[in-house]
Coordinates of C-alpha atoms and ligand atoms in Angstrom, one line a residue:
M926 CA 98.5 118.9 86.0
I927 CA 97.9 116.7 89.2
R928 CA 94.2 116.3 88.2
L929 CA 91.8 116.5 85.5
F930 CA 90.0 119.1 87.9
D931 CA 90.3 121.1 91.2
T932 CA 91.7 119.0 94.2
H933 CA 91.3 122.1 96.3
E934 CA 90.2 125.0 96.7
I935 CA 90.2 126.6 99.8
R936 CA 93.6 124.4 100.9
P937 CA 96.4 126.2 99.1
I938 CA 98.5 123.8 96.8
Q939 CA 100.7 124.1 94.1
E940 CA 102.5 122.0 92.5
L941 CA 106.8 121.4 92.5
E942 CA 106.6 121.2 88.5
G943 CA 109.5 122.8 86.7
L944 CA 113.5 122.3 86.9
W945 CA 114.9 120.1 88.5
E946 CA 118.8 120.3 89.9
F947 CA 119.9 117.0 89.3
E948 CA 122.9 114.9 89.9
P949 CA 123.0 111.4 90.4
V950 CA 125.2 109.9 93.5
D951 CA 126.3 107.3 94.7
R952 CA 124.2 106.7 98.2
I953 CA 121.1 108.4 99.8
G954 CA 121.3 111.5 101.6
E955 CA 124.6 112.7 99.5
V956 CA 124.7 116.1 99.4
P957 CA 127.2 116.5 96.5
V958 CA 129.4 119.9 95.9
N959 CA 127.7 120.5 91.9
M960 CA 124.5 120.0 91.4
S961 CA 125.0 120.0 87.0
Y962 CA 121.9 119.5 85.1
G963 CA 118.2 120.6 85.3
L964 CA 116.8 118.0 84.8
P965 CA 111.9 119.0 84.1
V966 CA 109.4 117.4 86.9
P967 CA 107.8 115.3 86.4
G968 CA 110.0 113.3 84.2
C969 CA 112.3 110.2 84.3
W970 CA 115.9 110.5 83.8
E971 CA 115.6 108.5 80.8
S972 CA 114.8 110.9 78.6
H973 CA 118.2 112.7 79.4
P974 CA 121.0 112.4 77.0
K975 CA 123.6 111.5 79.7
F976 CA 121.3 109.2 81.6
G977 CA 119.5 107.5 78.7
T978 CA 120.5 103.6 80.6
Y979 CA 121.6 104.7 84.1
Q980 CA 120.6 102.6 87.0
G981 CA 121.4 104.3 90.3
I982 CA 120.6 107.4 92.5
G983 CA 119.3 110.1 91.3
L984 CA 119.5 113.3 93.6
Y985 CA 116.5 116.5 92.8
R986 CA 116.7 119.2 94.2
R987 CA 114.6 122.7 94.7
K988 CA 114.1 125.1 96.5
V989 CA 110.9 126.6 97.9
R990 CA 109.6 129.8 99.6
I991 CA 106.9 129.2 101.8
E992 CA 104.8 132.9 103.2
R993 CA 103.1 132.2 106.7
R994 CA 104.1 129.9 108.9
T995 CA 101.9 126.0 108.0
H996 CA 102.4 122.9 108.2
L997 CA 103.0 121.2 104.3
R998 CA 102.2 118.3 103.4
L999 CA 104.0 117.1 100.6
E1000 CA 102.2 114.6 97.5
F1001 CA 104.0 112.7 94.9
K1002 CA 101.8 110.7 92.3
G1003 CA 104.6 108.7 91.7
V1004 CA 108.9 108.0 92.4
S1005 CA 110.8 105.1 90.2
H1006 CA 111.2 103.3 92.0
T1007 CA 112.3 104.1 95.8
A1008 CA 112.1 107.7 96.7
D1009 CA 113.3 109.5 100.1
V1010 CA 112.8 112.2 100.6
Y1011 CA 114.3 115.4 103.1
F1012 CA 112.6 118.8 103.8
D1013 CA 115.9 121.3 105.0
G1014 CA 118.2 118.1 105.7
K1015 CA 115.9 116.3 107.5
K1016 CA 114.0 112.6 106.4
V1017 CA 110.5 113.3 106.0
A1018 CA 109.2 110.3 104.0
H1019 CA 110.8 106.9 102.5
H1020 CA 108.5 104.9 99.9
Y1021 CA 109.0 102.1 97.9
N1022 CA 107.2 102.0 94.8
A1023 CA 107.1 103.4 91.6
Y1024 CA 103.4 103.7 90.8
T1025 CA 101.7 104.6 93.9
A1026 CA 101.5 107.9 95.4
F1027 CA 102.7 109.1 99.0
E1028 CA 103.3 112.1 101.3
A1029 CA 105.6 113.9 103.4
I1030 CA 103.8 115.9 105.9
V1031 CA 106.5 119.1 107.4
V1032 CA 105.0 120.6 110.5
D1033 CA 106.0 124.3 111.9
V1034 CA 107.4 125.2 108.6
E1035 CA 108.8 128.6 109.1
P1036 CA 108.1 131.7 106.5
G1037 CA 111.0 131.7 104.3
E1038 CA 112.9 129.3 102.0
H1039 CA 113.3 125.6 102.4
E1040 CA 114.9 122.7 100.4
I1041 CA 113.6 119.9 99.3
R1042 CA 115.5 116.7 98.3
L1043 CA 114.2 113.9 96.1
Y1044 CA 116.4 110.5 95.6
A1045 CA 115.2 108.0 93.6
D1046 CA 116.1 104.9 93.5
N1047 CA 115.9 102.6 90.0
S1048 CA 118.0 99.8 90.6
F1049 CA 117.6 96.6 91.0
S1050 CA 118.7 94.1 94.6
E1051 CA 117.3 92.6 96.7
Q1052 CA 115.7 95.4 98.4
S1053 CA 113.5 95.6 95.2
A1054 CA 110.6 92.8 95.0
L1055 CA 108.7 94.2 92.4
H1056 CA 110.8 95.7 90.7
V1057 CA 112.6 93.0 89.2
E1058 CA 114.2 93.1 85.8
N1059 CA 111.5 92.0 83.2
D1060 CA 109.4 92.8 80.6
Y1061 CA 108.9 96.2 80.1
Y1062 CA 110.8 99.6 82.3
T1063 CA 112.0 100.6 85.8
Y1064 CA 113.1 104.4 84.7
G1065 CA 114.2 106.6 87.6
G1066 CA 112.8 109.5 89.0
P1067 CA 109.6 111.4 89.8
I1068 CA 107.3 110.4 87.4
R1069 CA 104.2 111.8 87.9
P1070 CA 103.5 115.3 89.4
I1071 CA 104.6 116.9 93.0
A1072 CA 101.9 119.1 95.5
L1073 CA 103.0 121.4 97.9
E1074 CA 99.6 121.5 99.8
E1075 CA 99.7 124.2 102.9
I1076 CA 97.9 121.7 106.1
P1077 CA 96.3 123.7 109.4
D1078 CA 96.6 121.6 112.7
I1079 CA 93.0 120.0 111.5
H1080 CA 93.0 118.7 107.3
I1081 CA 91.3 116.1 105.7
E1082 CA 93.1 113.2 105.0
R1083 CA 91.4 111.2 102.7
V1084 CA 87.7 110.5 101.5
A1085 CA 86.6 107.3 100.1
F1086 CA 82.9 107.2 98.2
F1087 CA 81.4 103.3 97.7
P1088 CA 78.3 103.7 94.9
E1089 CA 75.3 101.1 96.2
F1090 CA 71.9 100.4 94.5
K1091 CA 70.2 99.3 97.2
E1092 CA 65.8 99.1 97.6
G1093 CA 65.9 100.0 93.9
I1094 CA 67.5 103.6 95.3
W1095 CA 70.8 104.4 94.9
H1096 CA 72.8 105.6 98.2
G1097 CA 76.7 106.5 98.8
R1098 CA 78.7 105.0 101.7
W1099 CA 81.0 107.6 102.1
Q1100 CA 84.1 107.3 104.4
A1101 CA 85.7 110.5 105.2
T1102 CA 89.3 110.4 107.3
V1103 CA 90.0 113.9 109.5
R1104 CA 93.7 113.9 110.8
N1105 CA 94.4 115.9 114.1
L1106 CA 98.0 117.7 114.1
A1107 CA 97.9 119.0 117.3
A1108 CA 98.7 118.2 120.8
E1109 CA 95.1 118.7 121.9
A1110 CA 92.0 116.9 120.8
R1111 CA 89.8 118.8 118.4
E1112 CA 85.8 119.3 117.1
V1113 CA 84.8 120.8 113.7
K1114 CA 82.2 120.1 111.9
L1115 CA 82.2 117.8 108.6
L1116 CA 80.6 118.8 105.2
L1117 CA 79.8 116.0 103.1
R1118 CA 78.4 117.2 99.8
L1119 CA 78.0 116.1 95.8
D1120 CA 78.0 119.0 94.1
G1121 CA 73.7 118.7 92.7
L1122 CA 72.7 116.8 95.8
N1123 CA 72.6 117.4 99.2
T1124 CA 75.3 118.0 102.0
F1125 CA 75.3 116.6 104.9
T1126 CA 77.1 117.3 108.4
E1127 CA 79.1 115.2 111.1
T1128 CA 80.7 116.9 114.8
V1129 CA 84.0 114.6 114.4
R1130 CA 85.7 115.0 117.8
I1131 CA 89.6 113.9 116.7
D1132 CA 92.5 113.0 119.5
S1133 CA 96.0 114.8 119.2
K1134 CA 98.5 113.6 116.7
S1135 CA 95.3 111.1 115.3
S1136 CA 93.5 110.4 112.9
M1137 CA 89.7 109.3 113.2
T1138 CA 87.0 108.1 109.7
V1139 CA 83.7 108.6 109.4
E1140 CA 81.9 106.5 108.2
R1141 CA 77.6 107.0 106.9
T1142 CA 75.7 105.6 104.4
Q1143 CA 73.8 108.3 102.4
A1144 CA 70.3 108.0 100.4
Y1145 CA 70.3 109.9 96.8
A1146 CA 67.0 109.8 95.2
A1147 CA 67.4 111.3 92.0
V1148 CA 70.7 110.2 90.0
A1149 CA 72.2 110.3 87.0
E1150 CA 74.0 106.7 86.3
W1151 CA 77.4 106.7 85.6
S1152 CA 77.9 104.5 82.1
M1153 CA 80.1 104.1 79.0
E1154 CA 77.4 105.8 77.2
Q1155 CA 76.8 108.2 80.1
P1156 CA 79.7 108.6 82.1
N1157 CA 77.9 111.2 84.6
L1158 CA 80.1 112.7 87.0
Y1159 CA 79.4 113.8 90.0
T1160 CA 82.3 116.4 91.9
L1161 CA 82.4 115.3 95.7
R1162 CA 83.4 118.2 98.1
A1163 CA 84.5 117.9 101.9
Q1164 CA 84.7 120.5 104.0
L1165 CA 86.0 121.4 107.2
Q1166 CA 84.2 124.2 109.5
Q1167 CA 84.7 125.6 113.2
G1168 CA 82.6 128.5 113.6
D1169 CA 81.2 129.9 109.9
D1170 CA 84.6 129.6 109.0
L1171 CA 85.1 126.8 106.1
F1172 CA 89.1 126.5 106.8
D1173 CA 89.9 123.1 104.4
D1174 CA 88.4 120.7 101.7
W1175 CA 89.7 118.1 99.8
I1176 CA 87.3 117.5 95.9
D1177 CA 87.3 114.2 94.0
R1178 CA 84.6 112.8 91.8
V1179 CA 82.7 110.1 92.0
G1180 CA 79.8 108.8 89.9
F1181 CA 77.2 106.1 90.3
R1182 CA 77.1 102.7 89.1
S1183 CA 76.5 99.2 90.3
V1184 CA 79.1 96.2 88.8
D1185 CA 78.8 92.5 89.6
T1186 CA 78.9 88.9 87.8
E1187 CA 75.6 87.5 87.9
G1188 CA 74.4 84.6 86.5
G1189 CA 78.3 84.1 84.6
Q1190 CA 78.4 87.4 83.5
L1191 CA 80.7 90.7 84.5
R1192 CA 77.9 93.3 84.3
V1193 CA 77.7 97.0 84.9
N1194 CA 74.4 98.6 86.4
G1195 CA 72.7 95.1 85.7
K1196 CA 73.8 95.1 81.8
A1197 CA 76.1 92.5 80.7
V1198 CA 79.2 94.0 79.4
L1199 CA 81.5 92.7 77.0
L1200 CA 84.9 94.7 77.6
K1201 CA 86.7 94.8 74.4
G1202 CA 90.3 96.2 75.7
V1203 CA 94.2 96.6 75.2
N1204 CA 96.6 96.2 77.6
R1205 CA 98.7 99.4 78.3
H1206 CA 101.6 100.2 79.7
E1207 CA 102.4 103.7 81.1
D1208 CA 105.4 103.6 78.4
H1209 CA 106.0 106.0 75.4
A1210 CA 109.5 106.0 73.4
L1211 CA 110.2 109.9 74.5
A1212 CA 108.2 110.1 77.6
G1213 CA 109.4 107.2 79.1
A1214 CA 106.8 106.6 82.1
A1215 CA 106.3 110.2 82.6
F1216 CA 103.4 111.1 80.7
S1217 CA 102.8 114.9 80.0
F1218 CA 98.6 115.7 79.3
P1219 CA 98.2 115.9 75.5
D1220 CA 100.5 112.3 75.1
L1221 CA 97.3 110.9 78.1
V1222 CA 94.7 112.2 75.7
H1223 CA 96.4 110.6 73.2
D1224 CA 96.8 107.6 74.5
I1225 CA 92.8 107.8 74.9
Q1226 CA 92.3 109.2 71.3
L1227 CA 93.7 106.0 70.1
I1228 CA 92.4 103.6 72.1
Q1229 CA 89.1 105.5 71.5
D1230 CA 89.2 104.9 67.6
L1231 CA 90.2 101.3 67.7
G1232 CA 86.9 101.2 68.8
C1233 CA 87.7 99.4 73.0
N1234 CA 85.1 100.2 76.2
S1235 CA 88.5 99.2 78.0
V1236 CA 91.9 98.9 79.4
R1237 CA 93.5 96.5 81.5
T1238 CA 96.3 98.6 83.2
S1239 CA 99.2 95.8 83.0
H1240 CA 100.7 95.5 85.3
Y1241 CA 100.9 98.5 87.8
P1242 CA 98.4 101.4 89.3
N1243 CA 98.4 103.7 86.4
D1244 CA 98.8 107.7 86.6
E1245 CA 95.4 108.8 88.3
R1246 CA 95.2 111.7 85.0
F1247 CA 95.1 108.5 83.1
L1248 CA 92.4 107.4 85.2
D1249 CA 90.4 110.4 85.0
L1250 CA 89.9 110.6 81.2
C1251 CA 88.5 107.1 81.7
D1252 CA 86.3 108.4 83.9
E1253 CA 85.0 111.0 82.0
T1254 CA 85.6 109.1 78.4
G1255 CA 83.6 106.1 79.9
I1256 CA 86.1 103.7 79.1
F1257 CA 85.9 100.6 82.0
V1258 CA 89.4 100.1 83.5
W1259 CA 90.6 96.8 84.5
E1260 CA 93.5 98.4 87.7
E1261 CA 95.9 95.6 89.0
N1262 CA 98.6 96.0 91.7
H1263 CA 101.8 96.0 90.5
A1264 CA 103.8 92.8 89.8
R1265 CA 104.7 90.6 86.6
G1266 CA 105.7 87.6 86.1
L1267 CA 107.7 86.1 89.9
T1268 CA 108.4 83.1 90.4
E1269 CA 107.4 80.8 93.7
E1270 CA 111.5 82.1 94.5
Q1271 CA 110.7 85.7 93.8
M1272 CA 107.7 85.7 95.5
R1273 CA 110.1 84.6 98.7
N1274 CA 112.0 87.6 98.5
P1275 CA 111.5 88.7 102.7
N1276 CA 109.9 91.7 101.5
F1277 CA 107.5 90.8 98.7
R1278 CA 104.9 90.8 101.2
S1279 CA 105.0 93.8 102.5
Q1280 CA 105.9 95.6 99.2
S1281 CA 103.6 93.7 97.4
E1282 CA 100.5 94.5 99.9
A1283 CA 101.4 98.1 100.6
V1284 CA 100.2 98.7 96.7
T1285 CA 97.1 96.8 97.0
R1286 CA 96.3 98.8 99.7
E1287 CA 97.4 102.5 98.3
M1288 CA 96.3 101.3 94.9
V1289 CA 92.4 100.4 96.0
E1290 CA 92.7 103.4 98.7
Q1291 CA 94.0 105.5 96.3
H1292 CA 92.0 104.6 93.2
G1293 CA 89.1 103.5 95.0
N1294 CA 86.6 107.2 93.9
H1295 CA 87.3 106.4 89.9
P1296 CA 84.1 105.1 88.5
A1297 CA 86.1 103.5 85.2
I1298 CA 87.2 101.0 87.8
V1299 CA 85.4 98.2 87.4
I1300 CA 87.8 95.4 88.2
W1301 CA 90.6 94.9 90.7
A1302 CA 93.0 92.5 90.2
I1303 CA 96.9 91.2 91.4
L1304 CA 99.5 89.4 90.6
N1305 CA 99.8 89.0 86.9
E1306 CA 100.8 85.4 85.8
C1307 CA 102.4 85.0 89.4
A1308 CA 102.6 81.5 91.5
S1309 CA 99.5 80.8 91.3
D1310 CA 100.0 78.0 91.1
T1311 CA 101.4 76.2 94.1
P1312 CA 100.2 76.4 97.6
Y1313 CA 103.0 79.0 99.1
G1314 CA 101.6 81.2 95.5
R1315 CA 97.6 80.3 97.2
A1316 CA 98.5 82.2 100.3
I1317 CA 99.7 85.1 98.9
Y1318 CA 96.7 85.3 96.5
E1319 CA 94.2 84.7 99.4
T1320 CA 95.6 87.1 101.5
E1321 CA 95.5 89.9 98.8
L1322 CA 92.4 89.5 97.1
A1323 CA 91.1 88.8 100.8
L1324 CA 92.4 92.7 101.9
I1325 CA 90.8 93.8 98.4
R1326 CA 87.6 92.6 100.0
R1327 CA 88.2 94.0 103.0
L1328 CA 88.8 97.8 101.8
D1329 CA 86.0 97.2 98.3
P1330 CA 83.5 94.9 98.8
T1331 CA 82.0 97.0 95.6
R1332 CA 84.0 95.5 92.8
P1333 CA 84.5 91.6 91.5
R1334 CA 88.2 91.1 91.8
A1335 CA 90.7 88.7 89.2
F1336 CA 94.4 87.9 88.2
A1337 CA 95.7 87.1 85.1
T1338 CA 97.3 82.7 84.7
H1339 CA 99.4 81.8 82.0
H1340 CA 99.1 78.3 84.0
R1341 CA 96.2 76.7 82.6
N1342 CA 95.1 74.0 83.8
R1343 CA 97.9 73.8 86.6
D1344 CA 96.5 77.1 88.1
I1345 CA 95.5 76.4 91.8
C1346 CA 93.7 79.3 92.6
L1347 CA 91.2 80.2 90.1
D1348 CA 88.3 79.7 93.4
L1349 CA 89.6 82.7 94.7
A1350 CA 88.9 85.6 92.2
D1351 CA 85.2 86.5 91.6
I1352 CA 86.3 86.3 87.2
V1353 CA 88.6 83.9 85.5
S1354 CA 91.1 85.6 83.5
F1355 CA 93.9 83.5 81.4
N1356 CA 97.0 84.8 79.3
L1357 CA 96.7 82.9 75.9
Y1358 CA 99.2 83.4 73.0
P1359 CA 98.3 80.8 70.4
L1360 CA 99.6 81.4 67.1
W1361 CA 102.1 83.7 68.9
Y1362 CA 104.2 80.8 71.2
T1363 CA 102.0 77.6 71.1
D1364 CA 100.3 76.6 67.0
E1365 CA 97.0 75.9 69.4
D1366 CA 93.4 76.9 67.8
P1367 CA 92.3 80.0 69.2
G1368 CA 88.8 79.0 69.4
E1369 CA 89.4 75.4 70.6
L1370 CA 91.7 76.9 73.4
M1371 CA 89.3 79.2 74.4
R1372 CA 86.8 76.2 75.0
Q1373 CA 89.4 74.3 76.2
A1374 CA 90.0 77.4 78.9
R1375 CA 87.0 77.1 79.9
G1376 CA 86.8 73.6 80.9
W1377 CA 89.8 74.1 83.1
A1378 CA 88.3 77.1 84.6
D1379 CA 84.6 75.2 85.5
E1380 CA 86.9 72.1 86.6
L1381 CA 89.4 74.6 88.5
G1382 CA 86.9 76.3 91.0
G1383 CA 86.5 78.9 88.1
A1384 CA 82.3 77.9 87.4
G1385 CA 79.6 80.0 87.0
K1386 CA 82.5 82.7 86.7
P1387 CA 82.7 84.9 84.2
M1388 CA 86.0 84.8 81.9
I1389 CA 88.0 86.7 80.5
I1390 CA 90.9 86.1 77.5
S1391 CA 93.5 89.1 79.6
E1392 CA 96.4 89.5 77.4
F1393 CA 96.5 87.6 73.7
G1394 CA 98.9 89.4 70.5
A1395 CA 101.9 88.7 68.0
D1396 CA 105.4 91.0 67.9
A1397 CA 105.3 93.2 64.9
Y1398 CA 108.4 95.4 64.6
Y1399 CA 107.0 99.1 63.1
G1400 CA 108.2 98.7 59.4
F1401 CA 109.2 95.0 59.0
R1402 CA 106.6 94.2 56.0
S1403 CA 107.3 90.6 54.6
R1404 CA 104.7 89.6 51.7
E1405 CA 105.2 85.5 53.1
R1406 CA 103.9 87.3 56.6
V1407 CA 106.4 86.1 58.4
K1408 CA 106.8 86.1 62.5
G1409 CA 107.7 89.6 63.5
S1410 CA 105.8 91.0 60.5
E1411 CA 103.0 93.5 60.5
E1412 CA 101.1 91.3 58.3
R1413 CA 102.0 88.6 60.6
Q1414 CA 100.7 90.3 63.2
C1415 CA 97.3 91.4 61.2
D1416 CA 96.8 87.5 61.0
I1417 CA 97.5 86.5 64.8
L1418 CA 95.1 89.2 65.9
A1419 CA 92.3 88.6 63.3
A1420 CA 92.2 84.4 64.3
N1421 CA 92.1 85.6 67.5
L1422 CA 89.0 87.8 67.6
K1423 CA 87.1 85.9 65.2
A1424 CA 87.2 83.6 67.2
Y1425 CA 86.7 85.2 70.9
L1426 CA 84.5 87.7 69.9
A1427 CA 82.0 85.2 67.8
E1428 CA 78.0 85.1 68.4
D1429 CA 79.0 81.6 70.9
S1430 CA 81.8 83.0 73.1
P1431 CA 81.7 82.4 76.6
L1432 CA 83.7 85.1 76.6
S1433 CA 82.7 88.4 79.1
G1434 CA 86.2 90.1 77.7
V1435 CA 88.9 90.7 75.3
Y1436 CA 92.0 92.2 76.0
I1437 CA 94.7 93.2 73.3
W1438 CA 98.6 92.5 74.8
Q1439 CA 99.2 95.3 73.3
F1440 CA 98.8 98.7 73.6
S1441 CA 101.8 100.2 72.7
D1442 CA 105.6 99.1 72.3
C1443 CA 107.6 99.1 75.4
R1444 CA 111.0 99.2 76.9
V1445 CA 111.9 96.4 78.4
T1446 CA 115.1 95.7 80.3
E1447 CA 118.1 95.0 79.0
A1448 CA 119.6 91.9 80.6
T1449 CA 120.7 89.0 80.4
G1450 CA 119.1 85.4 79.5
W1451 CA 115.7 85.1 77.9
L1452 CA 115.1 88.9 77.5
L1453 CA 117.5 89.2 75.5
A1454 CA 115.4 87.5 72.4
R1455 CA 113.2 90.5 72.6
G1456 CA 114.8 92.5 69.1
C1457 CA 115.4 95.9 70.2
T1458 CA 115.2 95.8 73.7
R1459 CA 111.2 96.0 73.2
N1460 CA 108.2 94.8 73.6
S1461 CA 107.0 95.0 70.4
K1462 CA 103.2 93.7 70.2
G1463 CA 102.2 97.4 70.0
L1464 CA 99.1 98.3 68.0
V1465 CA 101.5 101.3 68.0
D1466 CA 104.7 101.8 67.9
G1467 CA 106.7 103.2 70.8
Y1468 CA 105.9 106.6 69.4
R1469 CA 102.3 105.9 68.4
R1470 CA 102.8 105.4 64.4
P1471 CA 100.5 103.1 64.3
K1472 CA 101.1 99.4 63.0
L1473 CA 98.9 97.7 60.1
A1474 CA 97.2 95.8 63.1
Y1475 CA 95.6 99.0 64.3
D1476 CA 93.3 99.0 61.7
T1477 CA 92.9 95.5 61.9
V1478 CA 91.7 95.5 65.2
R1479 CA 89.7 98.5 64.7
A1480 CA 87.5 96.9 62.6
F1481 CA 86.7 93.7 65.0
F1482 CA 86.2 96.2 67.6
R1483 CA 83.8 98.3 65.4
A1484 CA 81.3 96.1 64.4
E1485 CA 78.3 96.9 64.3
K1486 CA 77.0 94.2 67.0
V1487 CA 79.2 95.3 70.3
S1488 CA 79.2 98.8 71.2
H1489 CA 81.6 101.2 72.3
S1490 CA 82.0 104.4 74.3
Q1491 CA 79.4 107.5 72.4
H1492 CA 81.6 109.8 74.6
E1493 CA 84.7 110.8 72.2
V1494 CA 87.4 113.1 73.4
Ligands
ADA1211 C1 102.8 87.5 79.4 C2 103.0 88.9 80.1 C3 103.4 90.1 79.7 C4 104.4 90.3 78.4 C5 103.8 88.9 77.2 C6 105.2 88.8 76.3 O1 101.8 87.2 79.1 O2 102.2 88.9 80.9 O3 103.9 90.9 80.4 O4 105.2 90.1 79.1 O5 103.6 87.6 78.1 O6 104.9 89.6 75.8 O7 104.8 87.5 76.7

C-alpha cells in the first residue's frame, strides 16, 4: 500500500511489493552469479536472521512485465540510506537519504520483460553526512513502498496546494507542475479540482524536454475546515486533457486550515492549541524501519489512546502512510528534516550542506499537502550555538519559507542560553532532561528556558519543550524506584508533566521522549552506555508493550482541561 487512497485513476500504477531476489555485494553495479535470498519489499535486511547487523551494500533484483511501449516512472518512497537503481543494466537513479522519496524515469520502454536492480547501502563513511553513528539505527534496504507507473509524454509531475484564509474566505493557492518528455513543445488542458468544490482549467504549453509550473489562487466559498476535532479532507484531482481524452491524472488529499503564531501562541484556525505529543522514531523491534500498514495504524491507536494530539517525527520525514493517518485522525504533526546531534565538525563535512538541503527541500515538496503537518523543523540538536552553524540554520529556514510560507518553523535545541539561532525560528523549542540527565526542577527549568528565549531573540514566540524523558527497561521493576526502572520513569515523567501542563505554564506544547524504544548504532564511545543497544525512553517498548509510564502519561494527557482528537481509528 503506497498511500491510504488511490494516487492515480487514469495513470496505470502498480506497487512492486513482494519477494525480490537479494544478495550482499561489495560494490554498486556488481552482478553476482547467484542471488541466494528472497527478501520482502518493502523491508529491511535486518529482519533476515543472517543480516541482523549487516552494514554494507545489498542488491535487490526483480523482473517486471510491460505490455505496451511506454515511458516508466519508478517511485521509491524510501531506500536506506543510499540507492542506485539500474533498469535493464543502465543506471537510472541515485539518491541519498533514507527518509524521502525519489523517482527514476525510463523512456521508450518496449513491451516484454525488464530487470530492475536496486543497490541499497547503509554503511557509514565520509560520503554520508546525515546517516552517521547515532542514537537511532540506520537500517538497510527499501524500507518504504516502490511503485511503477506508466506515464505519457506529457504528465503531471507534482501538485502543491496551500490553503489560505484571507478577506473572510478560504482560498487555495495551486502550483501544478507538468512535464513534457517529447522532442517538441506541446499544448494541453490542465484541469484542477477539489472533489465537491469547483474545477478550473488552464491551457498550458510546455517546451520539449522540460517542466513548467502553473500557479493559480482560487477562492472557495463554503468549505468544511480541517481541525483536530473534525479532520475534513478534500480529494485533490489534477488531470490532463487533449481533445476529449483525459490521459493523465494526479490525486492527493488536502485540508483547509491555517497555522500561525499570533500573540505568542500556536494557533490553528485562529484558536490557540496546546500540543501534547510524543517523539516517534519509525522503528519497530520486528520490522525495523519498514512498517506494515497494520503496525502504522497500531502506533496511531496507541498514540490516540495516550491522549496525544500531536507527534514529532524525530528525526526525519516519515512514511506518508503515517502522515495520511494523522490527516485522517486530526493529529498535529511536527515534521523535521533528517539530522540528530551533529556537531560543527560534522556539519563541516563537504557533503553536509547539499545533503541536508536536499532532504529539507524534498520533505517540504513531498509532504506539503498534508494538513496534519503544522510545524516544519530542522537540524535537531545541531550546532545552533556557533556562527558556522547559524549560517546553515539561516539558509535552511529561509529555504523552507520560500517553499512554504504558510507554516511556522522550529528547531529543537539543547544549547540552552548558548543558542544563537532563536531569532531565526517562529517557535522556540528546547530539549531538556530534568531529573534524568540533570537534577534540576522541571518547573524552574521551564521558566528559566522562557527567560533564555526572551533574551536571545525568541521574545514573543511560542515555546515548546520538544524532549524530556527517562530510560526504563521494560519489565525492570524496583520498589526503590531506581534509575532505569519503570517506576522511576513514571516519577520523572509525572514531575515534568505536572509542571509543563500547569495552569500558569507558558508552553504551547510538550513532546515526551519517546513513544517507543528504538534500536541505536552499536558503536564505540558514549553510545555504549545505551543498554541493549536501545534508547529505552519509550512509553512502550520496541514491540509496543506498554510500560508503567504509559498510564501515567495517559492520565495527564487525558485530563479534562486539555482536549484531544475525537476521531479515533
Ligand atoms: C537528545 C536527542 C534524542 C535522544 C535523547 C536521549 O535530546 O535529540 O535523539 O538521543 O537526547 O535519549 O538522550
